[in-house]
Amino acid sequence: MGVRPTAGVTVFAKAGAAAWDEIARNDPQGWKKNMARHAHDWVTYWCSRTS
């Protein structure tokens, strides 16, 4: 059987959070730091709903 859609969203969300971490680390403007935090908040929320 293939990958469950929830697993795909989890991978996508974690990749987005990692990308925003790198963006904020390389150019630490406030809005970029906020995007990184929000991306991690989304991962936390999503994983709590799907576990």
Tab-separated table of N, CA and C in Angstrom:
chain	number	residue	atom	x	y	z
A	1	MET	N	0.838	-1.180	0.000
A	1	MET	CA	0.000	0.000	0.000
A	1	MET	C	0.883	1.242	0.000
A	2	GLY	N	0.416	2.341	-0.531
A	2	GLY	CA	1.183	3.574	-0.638
A	2	GLY	C	1.294	4.328	0.675
A	3	VAL	N	1.871	5.497	0.582
A	3	VAL	CA	2.040	6.359	1.742
A	3	VAL	C	0.707	6.995	2.088
A	4	ARG	N	0.397	6.981	3.367
A	4	ARG	CA	-0.838	7.651	3.813
A	4	ARG	C	-0.714	9.148	3.581
A	5	PRO	N	-1.802	9.824	3.269
A	5	PRO	CA	-1.729	11.277	3.073
A	5	PRO	C	-1.207	11.998	4.308
A	6	THR	N	-1.551	11.519	5.499
A	6	THR	CA	-1.069	12.191	6.705
A	6	THR	C	0.450	12.112	6.803
A	7	ALA	N	1.026	11.012	6.389
A	7	ALA	CA	2.484	10.881	6.406
A	7	ALA	C	3.109	11.881	5.443
A	8	GLY	N	2.507	12.074	4.299
A	8	GLY	CA	3.016	13.035	3.327
A	8	GLY	C	2.961	14.458	3.857
A	9	VAL	N	1.873	14.800	4.531
A	9	VAL	CA	1.754	16.141	5.116
A	9	VAL	C	2.806	16.328	6.203
A	10	THR	N	3.041	15.303	6.989
A	10	THR	CA	4.050	15.378	8.039
A	10	THR	C	5.429	15.641	7.449
A	11	VAL	N	5.791	14.902	6.423
A	11	VAL	CA	7.088	15.099	5.770
A	11	VAL	C	7.183	16.503	5.192
A	12	PHE	N	6.144	16.954	4.530
A	12	PHE	CA	6.121	18.282	3.935
A	12	PHE	C	6.252	19.370	5.003
A	13	ALA	N	5.519	19.220	6.102
A	13	ALA	CA	5.556	20.211	7.179
A	13	ALA	C	6.948	20.274	7.813
A	14	LYS	N	7.554	19.122	8.059
A	14	LYS	CA	8.895	19.096	8.651
A	14	LYS	C	9.925	19.691	7.706
A	15	ALA	N	9.782	19.442	6.422
A	15	ALA	CA	10.708	20.022	5.438
A	15	ALA	C	10.551	21.543	5.395
A	16	GLY	N	9.326	22.003	5.471
A	16	GLY	CA	9.090	23.452	5.488
A	16	GLY	C	9.694	24.107	6.718
A	17	ALA	N	9.546	23.464	7.863
A	17	ALA	CA	10.120	24.002	9.098
A	17	ALA	C	11.642	24.057	9.004
A	18	ALA	N	12.234	23.013	8.458
A	18	ALA	CA	13.692	22.997	8.296
A	18	ALA	C	14.145	24.097	7.331
A	19	ALA	N	13.387	24.304	6.273
A	19	ALA	CA	13.730	25.347	5.307
A	19	ALA	C	13.655	26.726	5.957
A	20	TRP	N	12.602	26.986	6.732
A	20	TRP	CA	12.480	28.285	7.393
A	20	TRP	C	13.544	28.475	8.459
A	21	ASP	N	13.967	27.399	9.115
A	21	ASP	CA	15.085	27.496	10.058
A	21	ASP	C	16.334	28.003	9.341
A	22	GLU	N	16.627	27.404	8.207
A	22	GLU	CA	17.813	27.798	7.443
A	22	GLU	C	17.695	29.234	6.944
A	23	ILE	N	16.525	29.598	6.440
A	23	ILE	CA	16.305	30.963	5.955
A	23	ILE	C	16.531	31.966	7.078
A	24	ALA	N	15.933	31.695	8.240
A	24	ALA	CA	16.054	32.619	9.374
A	24	ALA	C	17.481	32.658	9.923
A	25	ARG	N	18.172	31.538	9.863
A	25	ARG	CA	19.552	31.497	10.346
A	25	ARG	C	20.470	32.326	9.422
A	26	ASN	N	20.216	32.267	8.122
A	26	ASN	CA	21.060	32.988	7.165
A	26	ASN	C	20.717	34.472	7.038
A	27	ASP	N	19.503	34.845	7.388
A	27	ASP	CA	19.057	36.245	7.305
A	27	ASP	C	18.039	36.469	8.412
A	28	PRO	N	18.504	36.720	9.643
A	28	PRO	CA	17.638	36.705	10.817
A	28	PRO	C	16.729	37.929	10.993
A	29	GLN	N	15.959	38.216	9.982
A	29	GLN	CA	14.954	39.263	10.120
A	29	GLN	C	13.799	38.716	10.962
A	30	GLY	N	13.134	39.602	11.662
A	30	GLY	CA	12.055	39.200	12.557
A	30	GLY	C	10.979	38.364	11.892
A	31	TRP	N	10.547	38.764	10.696
A	31	TRP	CA	9.463	38.038	10.051
A	31	TRP	C	9.900	36.643	9.637
A	32	LYS	N	11.175	36.483	9.330
A	32	LYS	CA	11.673	35.159	8.951
A	32	LYS	C	11.768	34.254	10.176
A	33	LYS	N	12.178	34.821	11.308
A	33	LYS	CA	12.174	34.062	12.556
A	33	LYS	C	10.747	33.645	12.922
A	34	ASN	N	9.801	34.553	12.715
A	34	ASN	CA	8.396	34.230	12.991
A	34	ASN	C	7.890	33.110	12.088
A	35	MET	N	8.277	33.147	10.825
A	35	MET	CA	7.866	32.077	9.911
A	35	MET	C	8.419	30.737	10.371
A	36	ALA	N	9.670	30.716	10.823
A	36	ALA	CA	10.264	29.478	11.322
A	36	ALA	C	9.494	28.981	12.540
A	37	ARG	N	9.168	29.883	13.452
A	37	ARG	CA	8.416	29.487	14.658
A	37	ARG	C	7.036	28.961	14.285
A	38	HIS	N	6.362	29.636	13.397
A	38	HIS	CA	5.023	29.190	12.979
A	38	HIS	C	5.090	27.842	12.260
A	39	ALA	N	6.124	27.645	11.468
A	39	ALA	CA	6.272	26.355	10.789
A	39	ALA	C	6.452	25.235	11.804
A	40	HIS	N	7.223	25.478	12.853
A	40	HIS	CA	7.402	24.465	13.898
A	40	HIS	C	6.120	24.270	14.702
A	41	ASP	N	5.391	25.357	14.926
A	41	ASP	CA	4.099	25.235	15.615
A	41	ASP	C	3.152	24.350	14.808
A	42	TRP	N	3.155	24.515	13.488
A	42	TRP	CA	2.300	23.697	12.635
A	42	TRP	C	2.696	22.217	12.712
A	43	VAL	N	3.992	21.929	12.701
A	43	VAL	CA	4.456	20.546	12.815
A	43	VAL	C	3.979	19.952	14.144
A	44	THR	N	4.142	20.702	15.221
A	44	THR	CA	3.715	20.221	16.534
A	44	THR	C	2.219	19.937	16.548
A	45	TYR	N	1.445	20.870	16.022
A	45	TYR	CA	-0.007	20.686	15.970
A	45	TYR	C	-0.377	19.481	15.108
A	46	TRP	N	0.182	19.419	13.926
A	46	TRP	CA	-0.159	18.349	12.997
A	46	TRP	C	0.182	16.989	13.583
A	47	CYS	N	1.363	16.882	14.139
A	47	CYS	CA	1.791	15.588	14.696
A	47	CYS	C	0.933	15.190	15.896
A	48	SER	N	0.461	16.155	16.662
A	48	SER	CA	-0.403	15.833	17.805
A	48	SER	C	-1.764	15.312	17.335
A	49	ARG	N	-2.206	15.754	16.168
A	49	ARG	CA	-3.507	15.342	15.628
A	49	ARG	C	-3.444	13.985	14.924
A	50	THR	N	-2.263	13.600	14.469
A	50	THR	CA	-2.174	12.393	13.644
A	50	THR	C	-1.531	11.212	14.369
A	51	SER	N	-1.130	11.418	15.616
A	51	SER	CA	-0.492	10.306	16.323
A	51	SER	C	-1.473	9.510	17.156
